[in-house]
CSV table of C-alpha atoms in Angstrom, one decimal:
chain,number,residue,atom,x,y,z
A,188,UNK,CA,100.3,122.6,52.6
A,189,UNK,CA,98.9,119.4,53.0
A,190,UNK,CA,101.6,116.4,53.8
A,191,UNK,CA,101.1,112.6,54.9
A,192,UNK,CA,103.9,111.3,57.1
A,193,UNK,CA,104.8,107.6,56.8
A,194,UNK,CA,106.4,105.0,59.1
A,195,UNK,CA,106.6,101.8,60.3
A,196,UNK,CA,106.7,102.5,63.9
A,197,UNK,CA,104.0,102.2,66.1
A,198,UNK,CA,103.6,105.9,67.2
A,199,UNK,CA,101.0,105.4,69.6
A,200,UNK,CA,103.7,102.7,71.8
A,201,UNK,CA,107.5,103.3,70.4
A,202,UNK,CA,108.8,105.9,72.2
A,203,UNK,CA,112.0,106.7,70.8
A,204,UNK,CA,113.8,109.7,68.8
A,205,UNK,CA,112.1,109.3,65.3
A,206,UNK,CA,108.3,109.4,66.9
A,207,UNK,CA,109.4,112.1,68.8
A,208,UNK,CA,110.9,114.6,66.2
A,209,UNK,CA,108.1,113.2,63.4
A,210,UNK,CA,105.4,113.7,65.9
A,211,UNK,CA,106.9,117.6,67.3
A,212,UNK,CA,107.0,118.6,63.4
A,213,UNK,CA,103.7,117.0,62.5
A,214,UNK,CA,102.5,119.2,65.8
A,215,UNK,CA,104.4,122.5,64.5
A,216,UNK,CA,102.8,122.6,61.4
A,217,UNK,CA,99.3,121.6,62.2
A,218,UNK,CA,99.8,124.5,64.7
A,219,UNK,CA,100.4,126.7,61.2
A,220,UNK,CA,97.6,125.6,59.6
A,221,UNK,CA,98.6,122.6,57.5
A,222,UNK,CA,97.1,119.4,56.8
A,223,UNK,CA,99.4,116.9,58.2
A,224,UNK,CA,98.5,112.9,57.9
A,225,UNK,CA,100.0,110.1,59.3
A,226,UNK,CA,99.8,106.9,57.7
A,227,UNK,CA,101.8,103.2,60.1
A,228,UNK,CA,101.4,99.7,59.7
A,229,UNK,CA,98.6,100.7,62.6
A,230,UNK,CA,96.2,102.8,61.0
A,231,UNK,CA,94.4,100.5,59.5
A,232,UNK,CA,90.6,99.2,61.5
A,233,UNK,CA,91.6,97.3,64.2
A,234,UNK,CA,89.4,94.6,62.5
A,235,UNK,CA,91.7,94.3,59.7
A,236,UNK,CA,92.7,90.7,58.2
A,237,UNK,CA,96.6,92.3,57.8
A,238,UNK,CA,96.6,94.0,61.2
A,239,UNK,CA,95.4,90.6,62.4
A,240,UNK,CA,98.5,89.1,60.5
A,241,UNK,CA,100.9,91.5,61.7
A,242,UNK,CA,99.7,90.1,64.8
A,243,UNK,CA,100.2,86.7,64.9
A,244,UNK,CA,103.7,87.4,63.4
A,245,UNK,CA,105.0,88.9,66.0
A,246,UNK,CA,103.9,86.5,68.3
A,247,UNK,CA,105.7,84.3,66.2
A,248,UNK,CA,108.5,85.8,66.6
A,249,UNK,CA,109.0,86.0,70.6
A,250,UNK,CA,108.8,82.7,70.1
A,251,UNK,CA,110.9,81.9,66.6
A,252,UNK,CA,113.7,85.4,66.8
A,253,UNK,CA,113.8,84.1,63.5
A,254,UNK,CA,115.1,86.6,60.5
A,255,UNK,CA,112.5,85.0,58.4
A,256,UNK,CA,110.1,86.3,60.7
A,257,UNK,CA,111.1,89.6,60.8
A,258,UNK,CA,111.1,89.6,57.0
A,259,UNK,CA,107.9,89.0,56.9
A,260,UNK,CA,107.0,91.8,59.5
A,261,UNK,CA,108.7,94.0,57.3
A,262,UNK,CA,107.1,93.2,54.3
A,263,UNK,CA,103.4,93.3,55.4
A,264,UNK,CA,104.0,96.9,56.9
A,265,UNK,CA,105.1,97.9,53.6
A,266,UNK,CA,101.7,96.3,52.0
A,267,UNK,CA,100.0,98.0,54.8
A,268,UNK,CA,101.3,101.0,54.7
A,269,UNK,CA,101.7,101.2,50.4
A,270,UNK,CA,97.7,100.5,50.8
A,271,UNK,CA,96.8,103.0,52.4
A,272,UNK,CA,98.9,105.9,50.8
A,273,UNK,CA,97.7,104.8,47.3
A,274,UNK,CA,94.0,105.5,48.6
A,275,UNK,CA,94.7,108.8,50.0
A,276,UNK,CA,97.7,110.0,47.6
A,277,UNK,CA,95.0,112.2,45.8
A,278,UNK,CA,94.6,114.1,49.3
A,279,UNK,CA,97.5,115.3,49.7
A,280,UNK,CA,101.1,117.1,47.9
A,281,UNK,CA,103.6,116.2,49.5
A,282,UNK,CA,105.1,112.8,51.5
A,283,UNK,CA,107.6,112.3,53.9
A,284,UNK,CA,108.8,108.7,55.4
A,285,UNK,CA,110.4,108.8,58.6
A,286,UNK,CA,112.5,105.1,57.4
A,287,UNK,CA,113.6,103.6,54.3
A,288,UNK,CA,110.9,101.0,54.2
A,289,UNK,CA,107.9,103.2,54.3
A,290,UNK,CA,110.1,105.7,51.6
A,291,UNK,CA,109.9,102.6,49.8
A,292,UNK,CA,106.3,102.0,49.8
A,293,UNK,CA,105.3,105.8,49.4
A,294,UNK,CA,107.3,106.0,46.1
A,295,UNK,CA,105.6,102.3,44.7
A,296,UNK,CA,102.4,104.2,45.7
A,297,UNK,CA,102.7,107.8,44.6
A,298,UNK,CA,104.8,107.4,41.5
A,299,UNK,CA,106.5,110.5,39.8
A,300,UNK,CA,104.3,113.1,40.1
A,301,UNK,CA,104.2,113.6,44.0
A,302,UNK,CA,107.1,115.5,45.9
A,303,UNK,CA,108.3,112.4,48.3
A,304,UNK,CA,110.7,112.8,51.2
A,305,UNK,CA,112.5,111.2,53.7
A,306,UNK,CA,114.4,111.8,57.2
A,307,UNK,CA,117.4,109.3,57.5
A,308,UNK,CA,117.0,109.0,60.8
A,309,UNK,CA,119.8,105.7,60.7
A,310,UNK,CA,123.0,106.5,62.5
A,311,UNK,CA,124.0,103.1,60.7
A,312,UNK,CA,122.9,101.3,57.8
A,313,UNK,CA,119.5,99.9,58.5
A,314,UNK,CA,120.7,96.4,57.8
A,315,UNK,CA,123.2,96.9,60.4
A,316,UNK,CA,120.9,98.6,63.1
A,317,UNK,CA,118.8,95.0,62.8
A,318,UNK,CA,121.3,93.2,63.1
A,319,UNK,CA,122.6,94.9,65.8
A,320,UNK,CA,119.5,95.1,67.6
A,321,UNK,CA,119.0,91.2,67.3
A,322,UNK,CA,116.5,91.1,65.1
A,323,UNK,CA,117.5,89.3,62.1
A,324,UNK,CA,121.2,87.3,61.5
A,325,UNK,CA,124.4,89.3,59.2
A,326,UNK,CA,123.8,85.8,56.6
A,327,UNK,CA,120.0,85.9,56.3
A,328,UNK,CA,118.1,86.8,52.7
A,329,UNK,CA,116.4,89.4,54.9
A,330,UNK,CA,119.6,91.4,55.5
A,331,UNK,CA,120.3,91.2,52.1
A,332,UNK,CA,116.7,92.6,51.2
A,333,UNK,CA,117.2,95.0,53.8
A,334,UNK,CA,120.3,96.9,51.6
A,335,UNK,CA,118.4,96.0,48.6
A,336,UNK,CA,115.5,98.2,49.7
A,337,UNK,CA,118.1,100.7,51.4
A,338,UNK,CA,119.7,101.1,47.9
A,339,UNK,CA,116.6,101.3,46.0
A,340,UNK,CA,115.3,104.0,48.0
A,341,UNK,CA,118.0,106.2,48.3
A,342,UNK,CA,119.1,106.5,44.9
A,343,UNK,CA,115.6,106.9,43.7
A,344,UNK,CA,114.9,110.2,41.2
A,345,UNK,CA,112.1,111.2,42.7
A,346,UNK,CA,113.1,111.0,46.2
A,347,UNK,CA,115.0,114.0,48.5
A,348,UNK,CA,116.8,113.4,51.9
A,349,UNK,CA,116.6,115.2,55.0
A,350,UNK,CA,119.5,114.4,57.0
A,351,UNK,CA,118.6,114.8,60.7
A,352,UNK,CA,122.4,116.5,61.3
A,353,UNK,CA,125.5,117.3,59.3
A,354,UNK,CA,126.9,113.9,60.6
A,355,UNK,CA,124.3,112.0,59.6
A,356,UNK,CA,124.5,114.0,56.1
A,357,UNK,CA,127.9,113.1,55.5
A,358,UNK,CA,127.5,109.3,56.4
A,359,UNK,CA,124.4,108.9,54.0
A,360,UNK,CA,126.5,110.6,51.4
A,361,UNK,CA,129.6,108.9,51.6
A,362,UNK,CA,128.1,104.8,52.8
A,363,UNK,CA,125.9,105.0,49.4
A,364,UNK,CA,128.1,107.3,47.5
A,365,UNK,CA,125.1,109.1,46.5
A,366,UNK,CA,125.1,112.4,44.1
A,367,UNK,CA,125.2,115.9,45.4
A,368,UNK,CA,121.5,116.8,44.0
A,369,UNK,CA,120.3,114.2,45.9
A,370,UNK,CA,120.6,115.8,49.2
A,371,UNK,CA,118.8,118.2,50.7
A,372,UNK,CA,119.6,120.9,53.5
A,373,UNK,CA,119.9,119.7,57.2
A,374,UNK,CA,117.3,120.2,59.0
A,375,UNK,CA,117.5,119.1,63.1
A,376,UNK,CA,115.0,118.0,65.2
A,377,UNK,CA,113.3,120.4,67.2
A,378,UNK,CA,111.5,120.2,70.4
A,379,UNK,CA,108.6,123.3,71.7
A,380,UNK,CA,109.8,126.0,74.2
A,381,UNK,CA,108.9,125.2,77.8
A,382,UNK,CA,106.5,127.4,79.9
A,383,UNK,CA,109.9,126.7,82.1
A,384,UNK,CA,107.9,126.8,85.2
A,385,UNK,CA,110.1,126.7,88.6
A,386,UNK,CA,110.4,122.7,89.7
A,387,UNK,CA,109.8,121.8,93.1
A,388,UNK,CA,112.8,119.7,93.9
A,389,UNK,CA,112.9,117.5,96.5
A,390,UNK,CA,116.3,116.4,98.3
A,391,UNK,CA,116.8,113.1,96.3
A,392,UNK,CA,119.9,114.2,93.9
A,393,UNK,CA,119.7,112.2,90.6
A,394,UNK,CA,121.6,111.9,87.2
A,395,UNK,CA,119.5,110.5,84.2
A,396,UNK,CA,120.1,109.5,81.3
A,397,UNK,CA,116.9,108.6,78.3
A,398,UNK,CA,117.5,105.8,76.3
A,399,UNK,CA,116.5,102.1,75.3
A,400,UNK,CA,119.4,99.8,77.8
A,401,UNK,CA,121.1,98.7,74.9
A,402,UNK,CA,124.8,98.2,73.9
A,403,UNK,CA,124.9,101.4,71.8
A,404,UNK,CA,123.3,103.5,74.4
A,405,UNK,CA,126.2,102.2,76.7
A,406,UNK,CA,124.9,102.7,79.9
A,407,UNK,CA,127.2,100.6,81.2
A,408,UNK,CA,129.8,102.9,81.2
A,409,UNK,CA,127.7,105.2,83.3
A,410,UNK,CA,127.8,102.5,85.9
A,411,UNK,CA,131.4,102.6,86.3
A,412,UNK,CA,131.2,106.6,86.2
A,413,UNK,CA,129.1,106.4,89.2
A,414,UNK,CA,131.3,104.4,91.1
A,415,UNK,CA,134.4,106.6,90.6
A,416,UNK,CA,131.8,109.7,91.7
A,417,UNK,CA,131.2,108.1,95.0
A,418,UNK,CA,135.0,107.7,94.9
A,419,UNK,CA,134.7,111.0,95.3
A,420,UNK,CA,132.6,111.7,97.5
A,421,UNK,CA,129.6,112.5,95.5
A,422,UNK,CA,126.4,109.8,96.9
A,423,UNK,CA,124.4,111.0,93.5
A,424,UNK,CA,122.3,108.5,92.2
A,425,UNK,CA,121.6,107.6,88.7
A,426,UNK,CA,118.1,107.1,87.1
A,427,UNK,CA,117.6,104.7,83.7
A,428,UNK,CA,114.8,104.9,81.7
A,429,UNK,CA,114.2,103.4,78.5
A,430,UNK,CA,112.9,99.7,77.3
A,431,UNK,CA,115.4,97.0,78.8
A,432,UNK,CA,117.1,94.9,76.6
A,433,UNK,CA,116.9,91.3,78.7
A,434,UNK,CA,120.9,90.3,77.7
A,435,UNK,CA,122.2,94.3,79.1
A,436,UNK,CA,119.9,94.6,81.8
A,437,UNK,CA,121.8,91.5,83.1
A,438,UNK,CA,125.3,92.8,82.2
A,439,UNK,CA,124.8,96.3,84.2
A,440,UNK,CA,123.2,94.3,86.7
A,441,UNK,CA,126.5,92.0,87.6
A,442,UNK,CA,128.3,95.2,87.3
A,443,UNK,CA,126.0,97.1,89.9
A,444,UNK,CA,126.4,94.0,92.1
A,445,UNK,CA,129.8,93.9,92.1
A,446,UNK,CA,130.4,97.5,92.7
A,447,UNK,CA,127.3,97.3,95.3
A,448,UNK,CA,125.6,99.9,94.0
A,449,UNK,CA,122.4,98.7,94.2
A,450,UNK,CA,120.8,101.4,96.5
A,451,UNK,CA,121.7,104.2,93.7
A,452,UNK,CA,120.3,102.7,90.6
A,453,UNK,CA,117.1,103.0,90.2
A,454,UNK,CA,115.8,101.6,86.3
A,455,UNK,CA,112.4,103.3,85.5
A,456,UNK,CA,111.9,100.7,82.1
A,457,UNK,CA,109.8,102.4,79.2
A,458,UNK,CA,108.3,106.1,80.4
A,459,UNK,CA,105.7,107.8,78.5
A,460,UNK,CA,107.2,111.1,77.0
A,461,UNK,CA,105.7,113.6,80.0
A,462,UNK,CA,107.1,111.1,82.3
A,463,UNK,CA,110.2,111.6,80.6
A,464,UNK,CA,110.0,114.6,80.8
A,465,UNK,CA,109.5,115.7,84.6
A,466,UNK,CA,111.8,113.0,85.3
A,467,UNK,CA,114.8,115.3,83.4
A,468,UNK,CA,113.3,118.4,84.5
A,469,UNK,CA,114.5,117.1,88.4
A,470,UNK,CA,117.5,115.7,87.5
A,471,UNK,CA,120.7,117.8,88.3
A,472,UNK,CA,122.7,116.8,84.6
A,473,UNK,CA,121.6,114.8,82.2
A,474,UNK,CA,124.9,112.3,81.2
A,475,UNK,CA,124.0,111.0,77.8
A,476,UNK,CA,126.2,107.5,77.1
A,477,UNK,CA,125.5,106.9,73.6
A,478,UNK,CA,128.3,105.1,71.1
A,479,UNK,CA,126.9,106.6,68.3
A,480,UNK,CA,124.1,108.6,67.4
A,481,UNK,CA,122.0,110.1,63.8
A,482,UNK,CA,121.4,113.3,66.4
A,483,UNK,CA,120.8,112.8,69.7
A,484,UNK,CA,117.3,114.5,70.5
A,485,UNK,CA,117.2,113.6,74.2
A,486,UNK,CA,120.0,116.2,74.7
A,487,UNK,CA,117.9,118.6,73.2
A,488,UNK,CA,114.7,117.4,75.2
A,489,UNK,CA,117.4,118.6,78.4
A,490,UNK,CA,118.5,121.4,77.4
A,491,UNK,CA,115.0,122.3,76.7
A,492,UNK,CA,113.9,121.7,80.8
A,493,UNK,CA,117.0,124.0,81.2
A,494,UNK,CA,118.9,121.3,82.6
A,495,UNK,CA,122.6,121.0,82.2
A,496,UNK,CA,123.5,118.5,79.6
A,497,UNK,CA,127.0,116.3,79.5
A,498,UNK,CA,127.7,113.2,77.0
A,499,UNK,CA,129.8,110.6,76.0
A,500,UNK,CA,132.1,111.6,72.6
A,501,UNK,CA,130.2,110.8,69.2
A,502,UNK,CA,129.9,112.3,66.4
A,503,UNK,CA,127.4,113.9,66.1
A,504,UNK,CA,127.4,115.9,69.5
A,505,UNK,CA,129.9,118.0,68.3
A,506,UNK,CA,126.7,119.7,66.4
A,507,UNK,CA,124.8,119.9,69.9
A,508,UNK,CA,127.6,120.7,72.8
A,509,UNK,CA,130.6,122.9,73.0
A,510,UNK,CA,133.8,120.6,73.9
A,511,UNK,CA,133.6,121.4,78.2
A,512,UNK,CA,130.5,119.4,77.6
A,513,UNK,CA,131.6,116.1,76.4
A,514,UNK,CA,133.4,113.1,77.7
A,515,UNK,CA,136.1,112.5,75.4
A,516,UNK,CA,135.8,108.9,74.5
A,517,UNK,CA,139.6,108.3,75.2
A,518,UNK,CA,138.9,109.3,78.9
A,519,UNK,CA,139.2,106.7,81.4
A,520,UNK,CA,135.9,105.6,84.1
A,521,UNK,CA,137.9,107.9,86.5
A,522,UNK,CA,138.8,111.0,84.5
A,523,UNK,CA,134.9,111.3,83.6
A,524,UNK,CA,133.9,111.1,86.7
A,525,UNK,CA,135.8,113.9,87.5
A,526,UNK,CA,135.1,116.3,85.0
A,527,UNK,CA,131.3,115.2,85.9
A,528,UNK,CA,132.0,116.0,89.9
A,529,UNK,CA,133.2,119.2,89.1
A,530,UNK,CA,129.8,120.7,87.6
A,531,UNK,CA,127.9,118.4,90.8
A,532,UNK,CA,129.8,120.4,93.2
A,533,UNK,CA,130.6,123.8,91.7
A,534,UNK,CA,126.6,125.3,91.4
A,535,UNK,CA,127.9,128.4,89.6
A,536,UNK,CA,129.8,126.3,87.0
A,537,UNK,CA,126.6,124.3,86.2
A,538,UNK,CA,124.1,126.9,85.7
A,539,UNK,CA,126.7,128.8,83.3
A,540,UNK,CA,126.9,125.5,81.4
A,541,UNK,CA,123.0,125.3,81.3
A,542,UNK,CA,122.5,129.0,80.0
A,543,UNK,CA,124.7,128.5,77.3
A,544,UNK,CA,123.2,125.4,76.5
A,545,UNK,CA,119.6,127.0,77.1
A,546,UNK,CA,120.6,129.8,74.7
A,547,UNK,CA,122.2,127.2,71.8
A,548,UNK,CA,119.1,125.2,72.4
A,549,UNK,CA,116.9,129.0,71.3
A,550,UNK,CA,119.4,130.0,68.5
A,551,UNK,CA,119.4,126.2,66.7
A,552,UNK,CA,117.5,123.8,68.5
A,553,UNK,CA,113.6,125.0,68.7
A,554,UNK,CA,110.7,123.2,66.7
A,555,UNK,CA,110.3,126.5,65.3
A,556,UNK,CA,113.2,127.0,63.4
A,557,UNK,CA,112.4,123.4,62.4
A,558,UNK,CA,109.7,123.8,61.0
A,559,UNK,CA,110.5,127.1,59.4
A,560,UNK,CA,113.2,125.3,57.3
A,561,UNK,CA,111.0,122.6,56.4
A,562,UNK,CA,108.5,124.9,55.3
A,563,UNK,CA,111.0,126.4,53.3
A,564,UNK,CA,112.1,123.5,51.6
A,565,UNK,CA,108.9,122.2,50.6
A,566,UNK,CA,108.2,125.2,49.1
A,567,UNK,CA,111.5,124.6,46.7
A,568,UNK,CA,110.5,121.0,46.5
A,569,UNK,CA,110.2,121.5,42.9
A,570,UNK,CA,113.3,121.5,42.5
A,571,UNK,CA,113.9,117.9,43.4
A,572,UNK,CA,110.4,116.8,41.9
């Protein structure tokens, strides 16, 4: 089989959930003998006039955050990335986007012929997710063109959908009301079996928890958690990593201050994924805080180092834990904490949680039963040709 993956990310620098999952499948079936492709806004020449432009725009807009700016971003990635899957559609049979935006592009490019797909990665709509993430305003012509292209895309013919869980299914489904032929089977993201070698811990006790500081990642809330462990008795500390966002930085930092926790909060900033990953593999839990989430890979990515996973209620976890695992989000800073203390204390409790997460992670969770399924559907892709 021989597919070219599209997206506007910069895989080489943006470390988040989407490169993650696109770039374990893209590994999994390279590692079956397929020809997989990748096409971003970044893989042109580094000589290029539009990588040039691409640039200069987002210097403009640390300086500008203006919507206007970001419209632009959006629309010369699209050129970009439209460019270069017209030149090398004849390479290859099948073409899966990993947003709407390169979707977008990849069906202007490949027309009717070609099987196209794409992950909906969006735990909101992607107009929203901006907006949310400060990048353009809720009243700019960019939001609007935003749910334009959202629209376009999805109810497109010749386009089928991967939801990344049955959450995310069922939101994509019911926010654009879209057909039942339209959809396609579930398939999760998968991480690679560990070699699981025995870690060399050290006495310095740590929770961690993966993910950009933003407000839907909520770490916040972990901060308050912490102090009600030490209320406790427990003198665990907790370890951040993930890009800062200035404005919550600043908030979790008052809060640490005034709870003079300073000496157990240690923020690591942006990690590279190995990073990442020894830095769970030492943790004793990993306490995910998310509001809302399309999946939630970083669970996976700890349940994969065998290490003990607890998180915040949303709705998509359901898919991933069983109930003893989750915070329910009607539980108090104090009630958490204790349900948390109770696996930091009791070792036999914890490493019965992490088996039974280590063997739910085997049974559902592995990239190759990803792949396997993707596989699978491709090979019935002519049914949504």
């Amino acid at each position: 089989m021989r597919i070219l993956m599209a997206t506007i990310l910069d895989t080489k620098r943006d470390i988040n959930g989407v490169t993650v999952s696109s770039g374990e499948l893209a590994r999994s079936l390279k590692n079956r003998s397929n020809v997989v492709g990748l096409v971003t806004p970044f893989t042109i020449p580094k000589n290029s006039t539009l990588l040039k432009i691409l640039k200069l725009n987002g210097l403009f807009y640390r300086v500008s955050r203006s919507s206007f700016i970001t419209l632009n971003a959006l629309l010369l990635k699209m050129l970009i990335i439209y460019i270069q899957i017209k030149r090398l559609k004849h390479n290859y049979e099948y073409f899966h986007s990993h947003d709407v935006f390169s979707a977008f592009a990849c069906l202007k490019a490949t027309g009717s012929k070609k099987v196209n797909l794409l992950s909906t990665h969006f735990h909101d709509k992607p107009s929203d997710e901006f907006v949310a993430a400060g990048f353009i305003s809720k009243n700019s012509i960019t939001y609007w063109l935003i749910n334009y292209i959202t629209i376009k895309t999805l109810k497109h013919n010749n386009l089928s959908l991967i939801p990344v869980s049955n959450y995310n299914h069922r939101f994509v489904n019911t926010q654009w009301n879209l057909k039942g032929d339209c959809q396609t089977e579930t398939i999760y993201s998968g991480i690679s079996k560990k070699n699981n070698k025995t870690i060399s811990r050290n006495n310095f006790e740590y929770l961690i928890n993966v993910g950009s500081i933003n407000n839907r990642k909520n770490q916040i809330k972990l901060i308050e958690i912490l102090a009600e462990l030490h209320e406790l008795g427990s003198k665990i500390s907790l370890i951040l990593v993930g890009l800062e966002s200035k404005e919550e930085k600043e908030k979790i930092q008052r809060m640490i201050d005034e709870l003079e926790l300073n000496s157990k909060i240690i923020f690591m900033g942006k990690q590279s994924i190995e990073k990442t990953r020894k830095l769970i593999a030492n943790a004793k839990l990993y306490v995910h805080s998310a509001k809302q989430e399309s999946f939630g890979l970083t669970l996976i990515e700890s349940m994969a180092q065998k290490i003990p996973v607890l998180a915040c209620e949303y709705e998509a976890v359901h898919e991933i834990l069983d109930e003893d695992a989750i915070i329910q989000s009607d539980w108090n800073p104090s009630k958490a904490a204790k349900h948390i203390y109770n696996f930091l204390i009791n070792n036999t409790k914890r490493n019965q949680l992490q088996k039974k997460q280590y063997k739910h992670f085997l049974n559902n969770f592995t990239s190759d039963i990803m792949v396997k399924k993707y596989i699978t559907l491709l090979k019935n892709s002519w049914r949504f040709a």
